[in-house]
Short mmCIF file of C-alpha atoms in Angstrom, two decimals:
data_model
loop_
_atom_site.label_atom_id
_atom_site.label_comp_id
_atom_site.label_asym_id
_atom_site.label_seq_id
_atom_site.Cartn_x
_atom_site.Cartn_y
_atom_site.Cartn_z
CA MET A 170 175.29 72.69 96.40
CA LYS A 171 172.21 74.04 97.77
CA PHE A 172 173.93 77.31 98.82
CA ARG A 173 174.96 77.72 95.18
CA ILE A 174 171.44 77.46 94.11
CA PHE A 175 170.66 79.84 96.63
CA ILE A 176 172.66 82.57 95.48
CA LEU A 177 171.87 82.13 91.91
CA PHE A 178 167.90 82.82 92.75
CA PHE A 179 169.33 85.75 95.12
CA THR A 180 171.30 87.14 92.46
CA LEU A 181 168.77 87.02 89.95
CA ALA A 182 166.04 88.36 92.28
CA ILE A 183 168.02 91.57 92.69
CA GLY A 184 168.90 91.80 89.27
CA PHE A 185 165.26 91.26 88.30
CA SER A 186 164.32 94.18 90.85
CA TYR A 187 167.16 96.30 89.70
CA GLY A 188 165.76 96.21 86.35
CA GLN A 189 162.10 96.88 87.65
CA GLU A 190 163.41 100.09 88.46
CA VAL A 191 165.44 101.21 85.72
CA THR A 192 162.64 101.97 83.89
CA SER A 193 159.81 104.08 85.70
CA LYS A 194 156.00 104.64 85.35
CA ALA A 195 156.99 108.29 84.62
CA ASP A 196 159.26 107.05 81.82
CA ASN A 197 156.78 104.60 80.42
CA TYR A 198 154.32 107.84 80.44
CA PHE A 199 156.72 109.86 78.72
CA TYR A 200 157.41 107.31 75.90
CA SER A 201 154.09 106.62 75.23
CA TYR A 202 153.52 110.38 74.43
CA ALA A 203 151.33 110.74 77.71
CA TYR A 204 153.36 114.07 78.61
CA ASP A 205 150.90 115.36 81.44
CA ASP A 206 150.72 111.79 83.08
CA ALA A 207 154.60 111.82 82.70
CA ILE A 208 155.02 115.17 84.56
CA ILE A 209 152.65 114.01 87.66
CA GLU A 210 154.51 110.80 87.99
CA TYR A 211 158.03 112.27 87.54
CA ASN A 212 157.18 115.17 90.27
CA LYS A 213 155.58 112.26 92.39
CA GLN A 214 158.70 110.46 92.28
CA MET A 215 161.04 113.53 93.51
CA GLN A 216 158.73 114.18 96.05
CA GLN A 217 159.11 110.62 97.18
CA GLY A 218 162.77 111.25 97.74
CA LYS A 219 163.40 108.59 94.73
CA PHE A 220 166.37 108.73 92.41
CA ILE A 221 165.88 110.82 89.43
CA THR A 222 168.54 110.72 86.76
CA ASN A 223 169.09 113.40 84.51
CA ASN A 224 167.98 111.91 81.56
CA GLN A 225 164.62 111.54 83.76
CA LEU A 226 164.72 115.24 83.98
CA LEU A 227 165.22 115.98 80.51
CA ASN A 228 162.42 113.70 79.87
CA LEU A 229 160.59 116.11 82.27
CA ALA A 230 161.55 119.45 80.63
CA ASP A 231 160.67 117.86 77.19
CA SER A 232 157.27 116.83 78.51
CA TYR A 233 156.81 120.61 79.94
CA PHE A 234 158.02 121.68 76.49
CA LYS A 235 155.17 119.84 74.67
CA THR A 236 152.52 120.84 76.98
CA GLY A 237 153.25 124.21 76.59
CA GLU A 238 154.81 124.69 80.14
CA TYR A 239 158.06 126.63 78.85
CA ASN A 240 158.76 128.39 81.98
CA LYS A 241 159.27 125.01 83.82
CA ALA A 242 160.70 123.46 80.81
CA SER A 243 163.71 126.35 80.17
CA LYS A 244 164.65 126.18 84.16
CA LEU A 245 165.09 122.66 83.84
CA TYR A 246 166.99 122.56 80.53
CA LEU A 247 169.04 125.62 81.77
CA ASP A 248 169.80 123.57 85.21
CA ILE A 249 170.71 120.34 83.44
CA ASN A 250 172.99 122.27 81.00
CA LYS A 251 174.78 123.86 84.08
CA ASN A 252 175.60 120.73 85.86
CA ASP A 253 175.91 118.20 83.19
CA THR A 254 176.83 118.03 79.45
CA ILE A 255 174.54 115.18 78.40
CA MET A 256 172.16 117.56 76.22
CA SER A 257 171.81 116.91 72.46
CA ALA A 258 171.62 119.55 70.21
CA HIS A 259 168.08 118.93 69.81
CA ARG A 260 167.29 119.43 73.63
CA PHE A 261 169.64 122.53 73.43
CA ASN A 262 167.41 123.59 70.68
CA LYS A 263 164.18 123.24 72.72
CA MET A 264 165.97 124.88 75.65
CA LEU A 265 166.30 127.99 73.37
CA GLN A 266 162.96 127.53 72.08
CA SER A 267 161.70 127.55 75.66
CA LEU A 268 163.55 130.80 76.50
CA ALA A 269 162.08 132.47 73.43
CA LYS A 270 158.66 131.45 73.81
CA ILE A 271 158.54 133.38 77.54
CA SER A 272 159.89 136.47 76.03
CA GLU A 273 163.54 135.75 76.95
CA GLN A 274 164.98 136.81 73.46
CA ASP A 275 168.17 139.07 74.95
CA ARG A 276 168.98 135.89 77.21
CA VAL A 277 168.84 133.68 74.04
CA LYS A 278 171.00 136.04 72.01
CA ALA A 279 173.31 136.54 75.15
CA PHE A 280 173.33 132.57 75.69
CA LEU A 281 174.41 132.01 72.05
CA LYS A 282 177.04 134.85 72.00
CA SER A 283 178.62 132.96 75.23
CA LYS A 284 178.61 129.62 73.83
CA SER A 285 179.49 130.38 70.04
CA ASN A 286 183.01 128.93 70.46
CA SER A 287 181.61 125.63 71.73
CA LEU A 288 178.50 125.50 69.57
CA GLU A 289 178.59 124.18 65.97
CA SER A 290 178.85 126.99 63.45
CA GLU A 291 175.53 126.01 61.50
CA LEU A 292 173.48 126.45 64.77
CA VAL A 293 175.15 130.11 65.32
CA GLU A 294 174.87 131.11 61.43
CA ASN A 295 171.27 129.54 61.39
CA ALA A 296 170.37 131.48 64.51
CA GLU A 297 171.87 134.83 63.34
CA PHE A 298 170.11 134.15 59.94
CA ASN A 299 166.49 133.94 61.89
CA TYR A 300 167.24 136.90 64.15
CA LEU A 301 167.81 138.68 60.81
CA LEU A 302 164.63 137.66 59.28
CA PHE A 303 162.73 138.89 62.19
CA ASP A 304 163.83 142.32 61.51
CA LYS A 305 161.45 143.69 59.11
CA LYS A 306 163.65 146.78 58.30
CA GLU A 307 166.85 144.70 57.58
CA THR A 308 165.16 142.19 55.42
CA GLU A 309 163.31 144.61 53.19
CA ALA A 310 166.63 146.25 52.88
CA ALA A 311 167.92 142.99 51.58
CA GLY A 312 165.38 142.74 49.13
CA PHE A 313 163.35 140.05 50.74
CA PHE A 314 159.58 140.03 51.52
CA ILE A 315 158.47 137.54 54.33
CA PHE A 316 155.00 136.31 54.64
CA THR A 317 153.01 133.80 56.08
CA LEU A 318 151.44 131.08 53.73
CA THR A 319 147.94 130.89 53.86
CA GLY A 320 147.88 127.04 54.12
CA ASN A 321 149.79 127.39 57.30
CA SER A 322 148.40 126.48 60.72
CA GLU A 323 149.30 125.97 64.23
CA PHE A 324 149.74 122.07 63.53
CA SER A 325 152.64 120.00 62.33
CA ASP A 326 152.76 121.37 58.76
CA PHE A 327 155.93 120.57 56.86
CA SER A 328 157.43 118.79 53.68
CA PRO A 329 155.65 121.14 51.31
CA ALA A 330 156.01 119.88 47.08
CA PHE A 331 154.80 121.67 44.23
CA HIS A 332 152.28 120.08 41.90
CA ASP A 333 150.65 121.58 39.01
CA ASP A 334 149.40 125.02 40.50
CA LYS A 335 149.11 123.30 44.29
CA LEU A 336 151.43 123.21 46.94
CA LEU A 337 151.14 119.65 48.93
CA PHE A 338 152.33 119.41 52.29
CA SER A 339 151.59 116.72 55.40
CA SER A 340 149.72 118.27 58.43
CA GLY A 341 148.77 117.12 61.89
CA ARG A 342 145.59 119.52 62.06
CA LYS A 343 142.44 117.83 63.35
CA SER A 344 139.83 116.14 60.92
CA LYS A 345 136.81 114.19 61.90
CA SER A 346 137.69 111.82 59.03
CA LYS A 347 141.18 111.32 61.01
CA ARG A 348 141.89 109.06 63.76
CA ILE A 349 143.37 110.86 66.87
CA TYR A 350 146.59 109.21 68.81
CA GLY A 351 145.14 109.09 72.11
CA PRO A 352 148.44 109.81 74.35
CA SER A 353 149.24 113.07 72.38
CA GLY A 354 145.86 114.16 71.43
CA GLU A 355 147.18 114.83 67.93
CA SER A 356 145.53 113.63 64.53
CA TYR A 357 147.77 111.50 62.29
CA LEU A 358 149.56 113.12 59.73
CA ASP A 359 147.63 113.53 56.47
CA ILE A 360 148.61 115.32 52.95
CA TYR A 361 146.50 118.11 52.25
CA GLU A 362 146.68 120.60 49.11
CA ALA A 363 146.57 124.53 48.89
CA ASP A 364 145.90 126.99 46.20
CA MET A 365 148.87 129.10 45.11
CA GLU A 366 148.77 132.59 44.18
CA LYS A 367 149.66 133.47 40.66
CA GLY A 368 153.32 134.63 40.44
CA ALA A 369 154.39 132.66 42.97
CA THR A 370 157.66 131.04 43.22
#
C-alpha cells in the first residue's frame, strides 16, 4: 500500500514539474505582449542549451517582427518554413512582410512565384494586385489614382466608416487622455474623426 502511494506521489510530482516546463518564462512574456523581454528570455533559453520548440521559435520571430527587427524575424521565419510546415497563413504573411521591410522585394516575388501552386489563390492574387498598385505607371494607365489619406498615421488605424461629411476610424495613436497598455507600450484604441475633401468618394 505504501509503495502504491509513493508511486502516485512520484507520478504527480513528475507531471507537475513537466507541466511547469511546458510554458517557459519567455512564453509568459510573449503572451503578455512584452516582446523585448520575450526576446531576451528565448535567447537565454537557447544559450543555456534548453530545448526550444518550433512554436517558441515562431514566438521569437513574432517578437522580432513586433519590435521592428525584421532581419532577425525574416531569418527565423525562413528557417522554420524550410524545416517544418507548421506556419499559419498569418505567420507566412509576416515572413513576407519582414522580407519586404528589409528591401527584399524581388525575393518576396520569387518566393510567391515558387510557392504559387501550394498557396491559396486569394493570397497570390492579392499579392499580384498589391504589386500592381505600387507601380504608379500601371495604376494611372488603368485609371486609378492612389493617394494617402491625411487622416492616416503609422499607428493602428483601421475600420473606416462614413458619417455625414466625416470619416470615423479606430486608432491606437498616442493621446495624453488615453491609458497605455504597459507590455506593448501602445494606447488603447479610440474612435477618431477626419474631415473629408469635397468630391471624395
